[in-house]
Coordinates of C-alpha atoms in Angstrom, one line a residue:
Chain I
M1 CA 10.9 28.7 0.8
S2 CA 13.0 31.5 2.5
A3 CA 15.1 31.4 -1.0
V4 CA 11.9 33.0 -2.8
P5 CA 11.9 36.8 -2.3
F6 CA 9.1 38.1 -0.3
L7 CA 7.1 39.6 -2.9
E8 CA 7.0 36.2 -5.0
R9 CA 5.7 34.3 -1.7
A10 CA 3.2 37.4 -0.7
P11 CA 0.0 35.9 -1.9
I12 CA 0.7 32.7 -0.9
E13 CA 1.5 33.8 2.4
L14 CA -1.9 36.0 2.6
R15 CA -3.8 33.3 1.9
D16 CA -2.5 30.9 4.4
W17 CA -2.5 33.7 6.8
F18 CA -6.5 34.3 6.2
V19 CA -6.9 30.2 6.0
Q20 CA -4.6 29.9 9.5
L21 CA -7.7 32.0 11.1
L22 CA -10.6 29.9 10.1
P23 CA -11.2 26.4 12.5
G24 CA -9.8 23.3 11.2
P25 CA -12.6 21.7 9.2
L26 CA -13.2 25.0 7.0
Q27 CA -9.4 25.3 6.3
W28 CA -9.7 23.1 3.3
L29 CA -12.8 24.3 1.3
T30 CA -11.4 28.2 2.3
H31 CA -8.2 27.1 0.4
H32 CA -9.6 26.7 -2.7
L33 CA -12.5 28.8 -2.3
I34 CA -9.8 32.1 -2.3
T35 CA -8.5 30.8 -5.3
V36 CA -11.2 30.7 -7.1
V37 CA -12.2 34.1 -5.8
A38 CA -8.9 35.3 -6.8
I39 CA -8.7 34.0 -10.4
L40 CA -12.4 35.2 -10.9
A41 CA -11.7 38.5 -9.7
V42 CA -8.4 39.5 -11.6
F43 CA -9.8 38.2 -14.4
G44 CA -13.1 39.3 -14.1
L45 CA -11.4 42.8 -13.8
F46 CA -9.1 42.1 -16.8
F47 CA -11.9 40.9 -18.6
A48 CA -13.4 44.7 -18.4
F49 CA -9.9 46.2 -19.1
T50 CA -9.7 44.3 -22.0
T51 CA -13.1 45.4 -23.6
V52 CA -12.2 49.0 -22.8
A53 CA -8.4 48.7 -24.1
E54 CA -10.1 46.8 -27.2
R55 CA -12.4 49.5 -28.1
K56 CA -9.6 52.7 -27.4
L57 CA -7.0 50.6 -29.3
L58 CA -9.4 49.9 -32.1
G59 CA -10.8 53.4 -32.3
R60 CA -6.8 54.3 -32.4
L61 CA -6.5 52.0 -35.2
Q62 CA -9.8 54.0 -37.3
N63 CA -8.4 57.3 -36.2
R64 CA -11.1 57.9 -33.8
L65 CA -10.3 58.3 -30.3
G66 CA -12.8 55.7 -28.5
P67 CA -14.9 55.7 -25.7
N68 CA -13.7 58.7 -23.8
R69 CA -16.6 59.8 -21.9
A70 CA -18.0 57.7 -18.4
G71 CA -16.6 59.3 -15.8
V72 CA -17.3 58.6 -12.2
P73 CA -20.9 59.3 -11.5
K74 CA -21.6 62.6 -9.7
F75 CA -21.7 62.1 -6.2
S76 CA -23.5 65.6 -4.8
I77 CA -23.2 64.5 -1.5
L78 CA -19.5 64.9 -1.5
P79 CA -18.0 68.2 -0.5
W80 CA -16.3 67.6 -3.6
H81 CA -16.5 66.6 -7.0
L82 CA -14.1 64.9 -9.3
R83 CA -14.3 66.4 -12.6
H84 CA -11.7 64.3 -14.3
K85 CA -13.4 61.8 -17.0
L86 CA -10.7 59.4 -16.1
W87 CA -10.0 59.1 -19.8
G88 CA -13.0 56.7 -20.0
L89 CA -11.9 54.2 -18.2
T90 CA -15.1 53.6 -15.9
Q91 CA -16.9 52.6 -19.2
P92 CA -17.0 48.5 -18.8
F93 CA -18.8 49.1 -15.5
A94 CA -21.3 51.7 -17.0
D95 CA -21.6 48.7 -20.1
A96 CA -22.4 45.8 -16.9
V97 CA -24.9 48.1 -15.8
K98 CA -26.6 48.0 -19.1
A99 CA -26.4 44.6 -19.6
L100 CA -27.9 43.7 -16.2
T101 CA -30.7 46.5 -16.5
K102 CA -31.8 45.4 -20.2
E103 CA -34.7 43.4 -20.6
D104 CA -34.0 39.8 -21.0
I105 CA -36.2 38.4 -23.9
V106 CA -36.7 34.9 -24.6
P107 CA -38.8 33.8 -27.7
T108 CA -41.9 32.0 -27.1
A109 CA -40.7 29.2 -29.3
A110 CA -37.1 28.7 -27.8
D111 CA -36.6 25.5 -25.5
K112 CA -36.2 27.7 -21.9
V113 CA -34.0 25.2 -20.6
L114 CA -31.7 25.2 -23.3
H115 CA -32.1 28.8 -24.1
F116 CA -31.1 29.5 -20.5
L117 CA -28.5 26.9 -19.8
A118 CA -25.9 27.6 -23.1
P119 CA -24.7 31.3 -21.9
V120 CA -24.0 29.2 -18.0
I121 CA -22.4 26.3 -19.2
I122 CA -20.4 28.3 -22.0
V123 CA -19.1 31.0 -19.0
G124 CA -18.4 28.0 -16.7
F125 CA -16.3 25.7 -19.2
S126 CA -14.2 28.5 -20.1
L127 CA -13.2 29.7 -16.6
M128 CA -12.3 26.0 -16.3
G129 CA -9.1 26.8 -18.4
F130 CA -7.8 29.5 -16.2
A131 CA -7.1 26.2 -13.4
V132 CA -4.0 24.6 -14.7
L133 CA -2.5 27.9 -16.0
P134 CA 0.5 28.6 -13.9
F135 CA 0.5 32.2 -13.0
G136 CA 3.5 32.7 -11.2
R137 CA 6.7 30.3 -9.7
L138 CA 4.3 29.6 -6.8
L139 CA 0.4 30.8 -8.2
I140 CA -0.8 27.5 -10.0
P141 CA -4.0 27.0 -9.0
V142 CA -4.4 22.9 -9.1
E143 CA -0.9 20.7 -10.0
L144 CA -2.0 18.2 -12.4
D145 CA -0.1 15.6 -14.1
A146 CA -2.3 16.1 -17.5
A147 CA -2.8 19.8 -17.2
L148 CA -3.0 20.1 -20.8
L149 CA -5.3 17.4 -21.2
Y150 CA -7.4 19.4 -18.8
F151 CA -7.2 22.2 -20.5
F152 CA -8.4 21.5 -24.1
A153 CA -11.1 19.0 -22.5
A154 CA -12.4 22.2 -20.4
G155 CA -12.4 23.5 -23.4
A156 CA -14.5 21.4 -25.8
A157 CA -17.7 21.5 -23.7
T158 CA -18.1 25.2 -25.7
E159 CA -18.9 23.6 -28.8
L160 CA -21.6 22.3 -27.0
A161 CA -23.1 25.4 -25.8
I162 CA -22.8 27.1 -29.1
F163 CA -25.0 24.1 -30.1
M164 CA -27.5 24.4 -27.3
A165 CA -27.7 28.5 -27.9
G166 CA -28.3 27.7 -31.6
W167 CA -30.9 24.8 -31.7
S168 CA -32.7 26.1 -28.8
S169 CA -33.5 29.8 -29.9
H170 CA -35.4 28.1 -32.6
N171 CA -34.5 30.3 -35.2
K172 CA -32.8 29.4 -38.7
Y173 CA -30.1 32.2 -38.7
S174 CA -29.3 30.5 -35.4
L175 CA -29.1 27.2 -35.8
L176 CA -27.3 28.2 -39.8
A177 CA -24.8 30.1 -37.8
A178 CA -24.2 28.0 -34.7
M179 CA -23.5 24.9 -37.3
R180 CA -21.0 27.6 -39.2
A181 CA -19.5 28.4 -35.9
L182 CA -19.0 24.3 -34.6
A183 CA -17.7 23.8 -38.2
Q184 CA -14.7 26.2 -38.1
L185 CA -14.3 25.0 -34.3
I186 CA -13.8 21.5 -34.8
S187 CA -11.8 22.7 -38.0
Y188 CA -9.6 24.7 -35.9
E189 CA -9.0 22.6 -33.1
L190 CA -7.1 20.0 -35.2
P191 CA -4.0 22.7 -35.9
L192 CA -4.4 24.1 -31.9
I193 CA -3.6 20.6 -30.4
L194 CA -1.4 19.7 -33.1
S195 CA 0.9 22.6 -32.8
V196 CA 1.0 21.9 -29.0
V197 CA 2.2 18.1 -29.1
P198 CA 5.8 19.4 -29.9
I199 CA 6.0 20.9 -26.8
I200 CA 4.9 17.4 -25.0
L201 CA 7.3 15.8 -27.3
V202 CA 10.4 18.2 -26.1
T203 CA 9.7 18.5 -22.4
G204 CA 8.6 14.9 -22.1
T205 CA 5.5 15.6 -19.7
L206 CA 1.5 17.1 -19.9
S207 CA 2.3 19.3 -17.0
T208 CA 2.2 23.4 -17.5
S209 CA 4.6 23.9 -14.6
A210 CA 7.2 21.6 -15.6
I211 CA 7.0 22.8 -19.2
V212 CA 7.5 26.3 -17.6
H213 CA 10.6 25.0 -15.8
A214 CA 12.1 23.3 -18.9
Q215 CA 12.2 27.1 -20.3
G216 CA 13.9 28.7 -17.7
F217 CA 17.4 28.9 -18.8
W218 CA 19.4 31.3 -20.4
T219 CA 22.6 31.7 -22.8
F220 CA 25.0 34.4 -21.4
G221 CA 22.1 35.5 -19.2
L222 CA 20.4 37.4 -21.9
L223 CA 19.1 35.0 -24.3
P224 CA 15.8 32.8 -22.7
H225 CA 15.5 29.3 -24.0
W226 CA 12.1 30.1 -24.6
F227 CA 10.4 27.4 -27.0
V228 CA 9.5 30.5 -29.7
F229 CA 13.3 30.6 -29.6
T230 CA 13.5 27.4 -31.8
P231 CA 12.8 26.6 -35.4
W232 CA 10.2 23.7 -34.2
G233 CA 8.8 26.5 -31.4
A234 CA 8.3 29.5 -33.9
A235 CA 6.4 27.5 -36.3
G236 CA 4.2 25.8 -33.3
F237 CA 3.5 29.6 -32.1
V238 CA 2.4 30.7 -34.8
I239 CA 0.1 28.0 -35.6
F240 CA -1.1 27.8 -32.5
L241 CA -1.8 31.8 -32.9
V242 CA -3.8 31.5 -35.9
A243 CA -5.9 28.7 -34.2
A244 CA -6.5 30.3 -31.2
L245 CA -7.6 33.2 -32.9
A246 CA -10.1 30.9 -34.7
E247 CA -10.9 29.4 -31.6
S248 CA -11.9 32.4 -29.5
N249 CA -13.9 33.6 -32.8
R250 CA -12.0 37.0 -33.2
S251 CA -11.0 38.6 -36.5
P252 CA -10.5 37.5 -39.0
F253 CA -12.1 34.3 -38.3
D254 CA -15.2 35.7 -36.6
L255 CA -17.6 34.6 -39.1
P256 CA -20.2 32.9 -36.3
E257 CA -20.9 36.4 -35.3
A258 CA -20.5 38.2 -38.9
E259 CA -23.2 41.2 -38.2
S260 CA -23.3 41.6 -42.2
E261 CA -24.1 38.3 -43.1
L262 CA -25.7 36.0 -40.1
I263 CA -27.4 38.8 -38.3
A264 CA -25.3 37.9 -34.9
G265 CA -24.7 34.3 -35.7
H266 CA -25.7 31.9 -32.5
L267 CA -26.4 34.7 -30.6
T268 CA -29.5 36.5 -32.2
E269 CA -32.3 35.5 -29.9
Y270 CA -29.9 36.7 -26.9
S271 CA -30.3 40.1 -25.0
G272 CA -29.1 41.5 -22.1
F273 CA -27.3 39.9 -19.6
K274 CA -27.5 36.7 -20.9
Y275 CA -25.7 38.3 -24.2
A276 CA -23.1 39.6 -22.0
L277 CA -22.4 36.5 -20.8
F278 CA -21.1 35.0 -23.7
F279 CA -19.6 37.8 -24.6
M280 CA -17.2 37.2 -21.5
A281 CA -17.0 34.0 -22.5
E282 CA -15.6 34.8 -25.6
Y283 CA -12.9 37.0 -24.1
F284 CA -12.1 34.2 -21.0
G285 CA -11.6 32.2 -24.0
L286 CA -9.5 34.5 -25.4
T287 CA -7.3 34.9 -22.0
A288 CA -7.1 31.6 -21.4
L289 CA -5.6 30.5 -24.8
S290 CA -3.2 33.6 -24.6
G291 CA -2.2 32.4 -21.2
L292 CA -1.7 28.6 -22.4
G293 CA 0.2 30.4 -25.2
V294 CA 2.2 32.3 -22.9
T295 CA 3.0 28.9 -21.0
L296 CA 3.8 27.3 -23.5
F297 CA 5.8 29.5 -26.2
L298 CA 7.0 32.3 -24.5
G299 CA 8.3 31.1 -21.3
G300 CA 5.4 31.4 -18.9
W301 CA 6.4 33.3 -15.7
Q302 CA 10.3 33.3 -16.6
A303 CA 12.2 36.8 -17.1
P304 CA 13.6 37.2 -20.3
C305 CA 16.7 38.0 -19.2
A306 CA 19.0 36.4 -15.8
F307 CA 19.5 40.0 -14.3
L308 CA 15.4 40.5 -14.4
E309 CA 14.5 38.1 -12.1
F310 CA 14.2 40.4 -8.9
I311 CA 10.7 41.3 -10.4
P312 CA 7.8 39.2 -9.1
S313 CA 7.1 36.2 -11.8
Y314 CA 3.9 36.9 -11.8
L315 CA 4.0 40.7 -12.9
W316 CA 6.0 38.7 -16.0
F317 CA 3.3 36.4 -16.5
M318 CA 0.6 38.9 -17.0
G319 CA 2.8 41.5 -19.1
K320 CA 3.2 38.8 -21.6
L321 CA -0.3 37.9 -21.4
V322 CA -1.0 41.7 -22.1
G323 CA 1.0 41.5 -24.9
M324 CA -0.7 38.4 -26.5
I325 CA -4.1 39.9 -25.9
M326 CA -2.8 43.7 -27.3
F327 CA -1.6 41.7 -30.3
F328 CA -4.9 39.9 -31.0
I329 CA -6.7 43.4 -30.7
W330 CA -4.2 44.8 -33.6
V331 CA -4.8 41.4 -35.9
R332 CA -8.6 42.5 -35.3
G333 CA -8.1 46.0 -36.1
T334 CA -5.8 45.2 -39.6
L335 CA -7.0 41.6 -41.2
L336 CA -10.5 41.0 -43.0
R337 CA -12.8 38.6 -42.3
L338 CA -12.3 35.6 -44.3
R339 CA -15.1 33.8 -46.0
I340 CA -16.5 30.3 -44.5
D341 CA -14.6 28.2 -47.6
Q342 CA -11.4 29.7 -47.0
L343 CA -11.2 29.2 -43.3
T344 CA -12.1 25.8 -43.5
R345 CA -9.4 25.7 -46.5
L346 CA -6.9 27.7 -44.7
S347 CA -7.0 24.9 -41.7
W348 CA -7.3 21.6 -43.4
K349 CA -4.7 22.6 -46.3
F350 CA -2.5 24.4 -44.9
L351 CA -2.3 24.4 -41.1
V352 CA -2.6 20.5 -40.5
P353 CA -0.1 19.4 -42.7
L354 CA 2.5 21.8 -41.4
A355 CA 1.5 21.3 -37.5
L356 CA 2.1 17.5 -38.9
L357 CA 5.6 18.3 -40.3
N358 CA 6.1 20.1 -37.3
L359 CA 5.8 17.1 -35.3
G360 CA 8.1 15.7 -36.7
N361 CA 10.6 18.7 -36.9
A362 CA 10.2 18.5 -33.2
A363 CA 10.8 14.9 -33.0
F364 CA 14.7 15.6 -35.2
W365 CA 15.1 18.3 -32.5
V366 CA 15.2 16.0 -29.7
L367 CA 17.4 13.1 -31.9
S368 CA 19.8 15.3 -32.7
A369 CA 20.0 17.0 -29.0
H370 CA 23.9 15.7 -28.2
W371 CA 24.7 17.5 -31.3
A372 CA 27.6 20.0 -30.9
G373 CA 29.7 22.2 -32.7
P374 CA 29.3 22.6 -36.1
L375 CA 26.9 19.8 -36.3
Q376 CA 24.8 22.9 -34.3
L377 CA 24.4 24.8 -36.8
V378 CA 23.4 21.7 -39.3
R379 CA 20.8 21.3 -36.8
W380 CA 19.1 24.5 -36.9
A381 CA 19.8 25.0 -40.8
V382 CA 17.4 21.5 -41.3
S383 CA 15.2 22.1 -38.7
L384 CA 14.6 25.7 -40.6
A385 CA 14.2 24.3 -44.1
V386 CA 11.8 21.4 -42.9
I387 CA 9.2 24.1 -41.9
V388 CA 10.2 27.0 -44.1
I389 CA 10.2 25.5 -47.5
P390 CA 6.5 23.5 -46.7
F391 CA 5.4 26.7 -45.7
V392 CA 6.5 28.8 -48.8
V393 CA 5.0 25.7 -51.0
M394 CA 2.3 25.3 -49.6
G395 CA 1.4 28.8 -49.2
R396 CA 2.0 29.8 -53.1
S397 CA -0.3 26.7 -53.9
I398 CA -3.1 28.1 -51.9
T399 CA -3.1 31.7 -53.0
T400 CA -2.4 31.0 -56.7
G401 CA -5.0 32.8 -58.4
Y402 CA -6.0 35.4 -56.1
G403 CA -3.8 38.2 -57.0
P404 CA -4.0 41.3 -55.0
R405 CA -7.1 43.2 -55.7
S406 CA -7.1 46.3 -57.2
Y407 CA -9.6 49.1 -56.4
R408 CA -11.1 51.6 -58.7
Y409 CA -12.9 54.6 -57.6
A410 CA -16.0 55.7 -59.6
P411 CA -14.9 58.7 -62.0
Chain H
M1 CA -16.8 8.7 -0.8
T2 CA -19.5 6.0 -1.6
L3 CA -21.5 8.6 -1.3
A4 CA -20.2 10.2 -4.4
L5 CA -20.1 7.1 -6.1
I6 CA -24.1 6.6 -5.3
L7 CA -24.5 10.3 -7.0
I8 CA -22.1 9.6 -9.9
A9 CA -24.0 6.3 -10.5
V10 CA -27.6 7.7 -10.3
L11 CA -26.3 10.4 -12.6
M12 CA -25.2 8.5 -15.2
L13 CA -27.9 5.6 -15.2
G14 CA -30.6 8.4 -14.4
S15 CA -29.7 10.5 -17.6
A16 CA -29.3 7.5 -19.6
A17 CA -32.8 6.3 -18.6
T18 CA -34.3 9.9 -19.6
A19 CA -32.1 10.1 -22.9
M20 CA -34.5 6.6 -23.8
L21 CA -37.5 7.5 -22.9
L22 CA -37.7 11.7 -24.3
R23 CA -39.3 11.9 -27.7
N24 CA -37.1 15.0 -28.6
L25 CA -33.8 13.6 -30.4
I26 CA -32.0 16.5 -29.4
H27 CA -32.7 16.6 -26.1
S28 CA -31.7 13.0 -25.7
A29 CA -28.7 13.2 -27.4
L30 CA -27.8 16.2 -25.2
L31 CA -28.6 13.8 -22.0
L32 CA -26.4 10.8 -23.1
I33 CA -23.6 13.7 -23.3
L34 CA -24.1 14.4 -19.9
S35 CA -24.3 10.6 -19.2
W36 CA -21.0 10.2 -20.9
A37 CA -19.7 13.3 -18.7
G38 CA -21.1 11.2 -15.8
V39 CA -18.7 8.0 -16.7
A40 CA -15.9 10.6 -16.5
A41 CA -16.9 12.0 -13.3
F42 CA -16.9 7.7 -12.2
Y43 CA -13.2 8.3 -13.8
L44 CA -12.3 11.0 -11.7
W45 CA -13.4 9.3 -8.5
A46 CA -11.7 5.9 -9.0
G47 CA -8.7 8.3 -9.4
A48 CA -7.8 7.9 -13.3
E49 CA -7.2 11.5 -14.1
F50 CA -6.2 10.7 -17.7
V51 CA -8.9 8.4 -18.7
A52 CA -11.2 11.2 -17.2
F53 CA -10.1 14.1 -19.4
A54 CA -9.7 11.6 -22.6
Q55 CA -13.1 10.8 -21.9
V56 CA -14.3 14.2 -21.9
L57 CA -12.2 15.5 -25.1
V58 CA -13.3 12.2 -26.9
Y59 CA -17.0 12.0 -25.7
V60 CA -18.2 15.3 -24.7
G61 CA -16.2 16.9 -27.4
A62 CA -15.9 14.9 -30.2
I63 CA -18.4 12.0 -30.6
S64 CA -21.4 14.3 -29.2
M65 CA -21.1 16.4 -32.4
V66 CA -21.1 13.5 -34.3
V67 CA -24.5 12.8 -32.6
L68 CA -25.8 16.1 -32.7
F69 CA -25.1 16.8 -36.5
A70 CA -26.3 13.1 -37.2
V71 CA -29.5 14.2 -35.7
L72 CA -29.6 17.6 -37.5
L73 CA -28.7 16.1 -41.2
T74 CA -30.7 13.0 -41.5
R75 CA -34.0 14.6 -40.0
Q76 CA -36.3 15.5 -42.6
N77 CA -39.7 16.5 -41.2
R78 CA -40.3 19.5 -39.2
I79 CA -42.1 17.7 -36.3
V80 CA -40.1 18.2 -33.6
D81 CA -41.0 15.0 -31.9
V82 CA -40.7 11.8 -33.3
L83 CA -43.0 8.4 -32.4
I84 CA -40.3 5.9 -31.3
E85 CA -42.1 2.2 -31.4
P86 CA -41.4 -1.1 -32.6
A87 CA -43.2 -1.4 -36.3
T88 CA -43.5 -4.7 -35.8
K89 CA -43.5 -7.7 -33.3
A90 CA -40.8 -9.5 -34.7
R91 CA -38.7 -6.3 -34.1
A92 CA -39.9 -5.9 -30.6
L93 CA -38.7 -9.4 -29.7
A94 CA -35.7 -9.1 -31.8
G95 CA -34.4 -6.0 -30.2
L96 CA -35.1 -8.2 -26.4
F97 CA -32.9 -10.9 -27.8
V98 CA -30.2 -8.7 -28.9
G99 CA -30.6 -6.6 -25.5
A100 CA -30.9 -9.6 -23.0
G101 CA -27.7 -11.2 -24.9
M102 CA -25.7 -8.1 -24.7
A103 CA -26.6 -7.7 -20.8
A104 CA -26.0 -11.6 -20.3
L105 CA -22.4 -11.4 -22.2
L106 CA -21.4 -8.5 -20.1
S107 CA -22.5 -9.7 -16.8
V108 CA -20.8 -13.3 -17.1
A109 CA -17.5 -11.2 -18.4
V110 CA -17.9 -9.2 -15.3
C111 CA -18.4 -12.0 -12.7
Y112 CA -15.5 -14.2 -14.1
T113 CA -12.8 -11.9 -14.7
K114 CA -10.2 -12.2 -11.7
F115 CA -8.9 -8.9 -10.7
P116 CA -5.5 -9.4 -9.4
A117 CA -5.2 -5.5 -7.6
L118 CA -8.0 -6.1 -5.5
A119 CA -6.1 -6.7 -2.3
D120 CA -3.6 -4.2 -3.0
A121 CA -3.7 -0.4 -2.8
A122 CA -4.4 1.7 -6.2
P123 CA -0.7 1.9 -7.9
Q124 CA 0.4 5.3 -8.1
T125 CA 0.8 6.0 -11.9
S126 CA 1.9 9.3 -14.0
V127 CA 0.8 10.3 -17.4
K128 CA 4.1 9.6 -18.5
E129 CA 4.4 5.6 -17.3
I130 CA 0.9 5.4 -19.1
G131 CA 2.4 7.0 -22.2
L132 CA 5.8 4.9 -22.2
V133 CA 3.2 2.0 -21.4
L134 CA 0.9 2.4 -24.8
M135 CA 3.7 3.3 -26.5
R136 CA 5.7 0.1 -26.0
Q137 CA 3.9 -2.4 -25.0
H138 CA 0.9 -1.9 -26.8
G139 CA 2.4 0.0 -29.6
G140 CA 0.7 -2.6 -32.1
A141 CA -2.6 -1.9 -30.9
L142 CA -2.4 1.7 -30.8
L143 CA -1.4 1.5 -34.6
I144 CA -3.6 -1.0 -36.2
V145 CA -6.3 1.9 -34.1
G146 CA -4.7 4.5 -35.8
V147 CA -5.3 2.7 -38.8
I148 CA -8.7 2.1 -38.6
L149 CA -9.4 5.4 -37.6
T150 CA -7.6 6.7 -41.0
V151 CA -9.5 4.3 -43.1
A152 CA -12.8 5.7 -41.4
L153 CA -11.8 9.3 -41.9
L154 CA -11.0 8.4 -45.6
G155 CA -13.9 6.9 -46.4
A156 CA -16.6 9.8 -45.0
T157 CA -14.4 12.0 -47.1
I158 CA -14.4 9.8 -50.3
L159 CA -18.4 9.5 -49.4
A160 CA -18.6 13.2 -48.6
A161 CA -16.8 13.8 -52.2
T162 CA -18.3 11.9 -54.8
E163 CA -21.6 13.4 -54.8
A164 CA -21.8 15.8 -58.0
K165 CA -19.0 18.6 -58.4
R166 CA -19.7 21.8 -57.0
Q167 CA -19.0 24.8 -58.8
P168 CA -15.7 25.8 -58.4
E169 CA -15.6 28.4 -56.3
D170 CA -16.1 32.6 -58.2
K171 CA -12.8 34.0 -58.8
P172 CA -12.6 37.3 -56.3

């Protein structure tokens, strides 16, 4: 324990110090409660600032300023008054107050119980994924042997919640959109899980912390051995990113709530805080999936270079997580929304075959692990060819007849 | 520990029983899913982590969707409640007979099975060992299950694809 630097140990030590103040029977409970509260606080704030970052970044991408007006309320009783607007950073808190104070409208024809349960279930289950993510060298809420299986099992219930929301609203548009959302989620669950399987094949474990430890090596102390820097890992990471975008209903796959086509999808009949809960669950799901992507492909809490290890591991994890989220926002500002037939075709005809090929690729990588010298080059070349050639061929076949659109302005 | 088992059992059996009594098919389906989640909780109670997560993933995640889609796609009438009563006495008798037969078969199987590990402590197995046992000793069975599921998937695709050919999508 003493070999680990103090900053690394600090959160754990703080928790243990607090737990020891309490009487014996309460210690076990408090130990876990503190973990839960820490996750809720950190990722609740992370969610709040993700929304403001998203709005500001999207604003910049569209040549606007984004929200910059919400400052601190005027405390006129104070002798001084903070005149700075804080760059609009208090916007999420204003939004929270607005969502909480809005009227909660439940349609008379709605199934009241299910209408209430849907947002509760979706937030609850989207938070459960955080339990198995290793946030730092010592910071992992629950050390499970079957952590990856747990993560995907926890995500399975969100589909049920979307169905409940759509059906209980007793609204045609809600139900149609819920069915569409389910078709999308089921289609993309397959490439998502298939893109993760090569990692399990190579590391031989389902435990997230063991997977992070398997990536903790460097060549010359500079080049990290993250899985994204292998041919099968890079392909898996791209498939994972696309599937994660679709799983968390993000643009360009945000059909379930396409404003112009289906009003707001299964959220049509939700207002006020219940709507905010769905919104929250979406961001929690995105954050959890990004965290999983960081853990599996980007080395988790490992530093990119050996000499940078003095920075605490949880800061590395959060940095990579922020990077992933920024990437998702960038994608949202750049790409156009897909149509539902294009969406399902992309999954079943492109991503699933590629992910299956990638599984074979990873098997080849494991079998050729003992190759050395010039054979190492052959190994990389074969592994690259196995994934690049089908990508180009299938990509060509799926896009034939879809030339670049030409736009003409009216004369 | 026994209290937890009783709670789980009440949850499982209670939700299953309510599912059969309710007239609203969607409510029944959702309660059935709750009952499956109870089965997963029971596996967790018994210390079988892997099976519990697999149960949630397969039953709560996948089979629930099949059930709900089936209910929504096959219901033609707009009436929410359906009358669930046997049409004839013969059908009711047949149902009773099949149910009793199944119950008898299951109870005989449970009563006459020898549990060799009863006296020992529960073995500590890791997921890796489970995977190795599945792939090595029971590899054949795993393959057969995979083939059956693939055939079922292909059959469903063929059934869905043989309806009238749709208009080719409009070119952009």
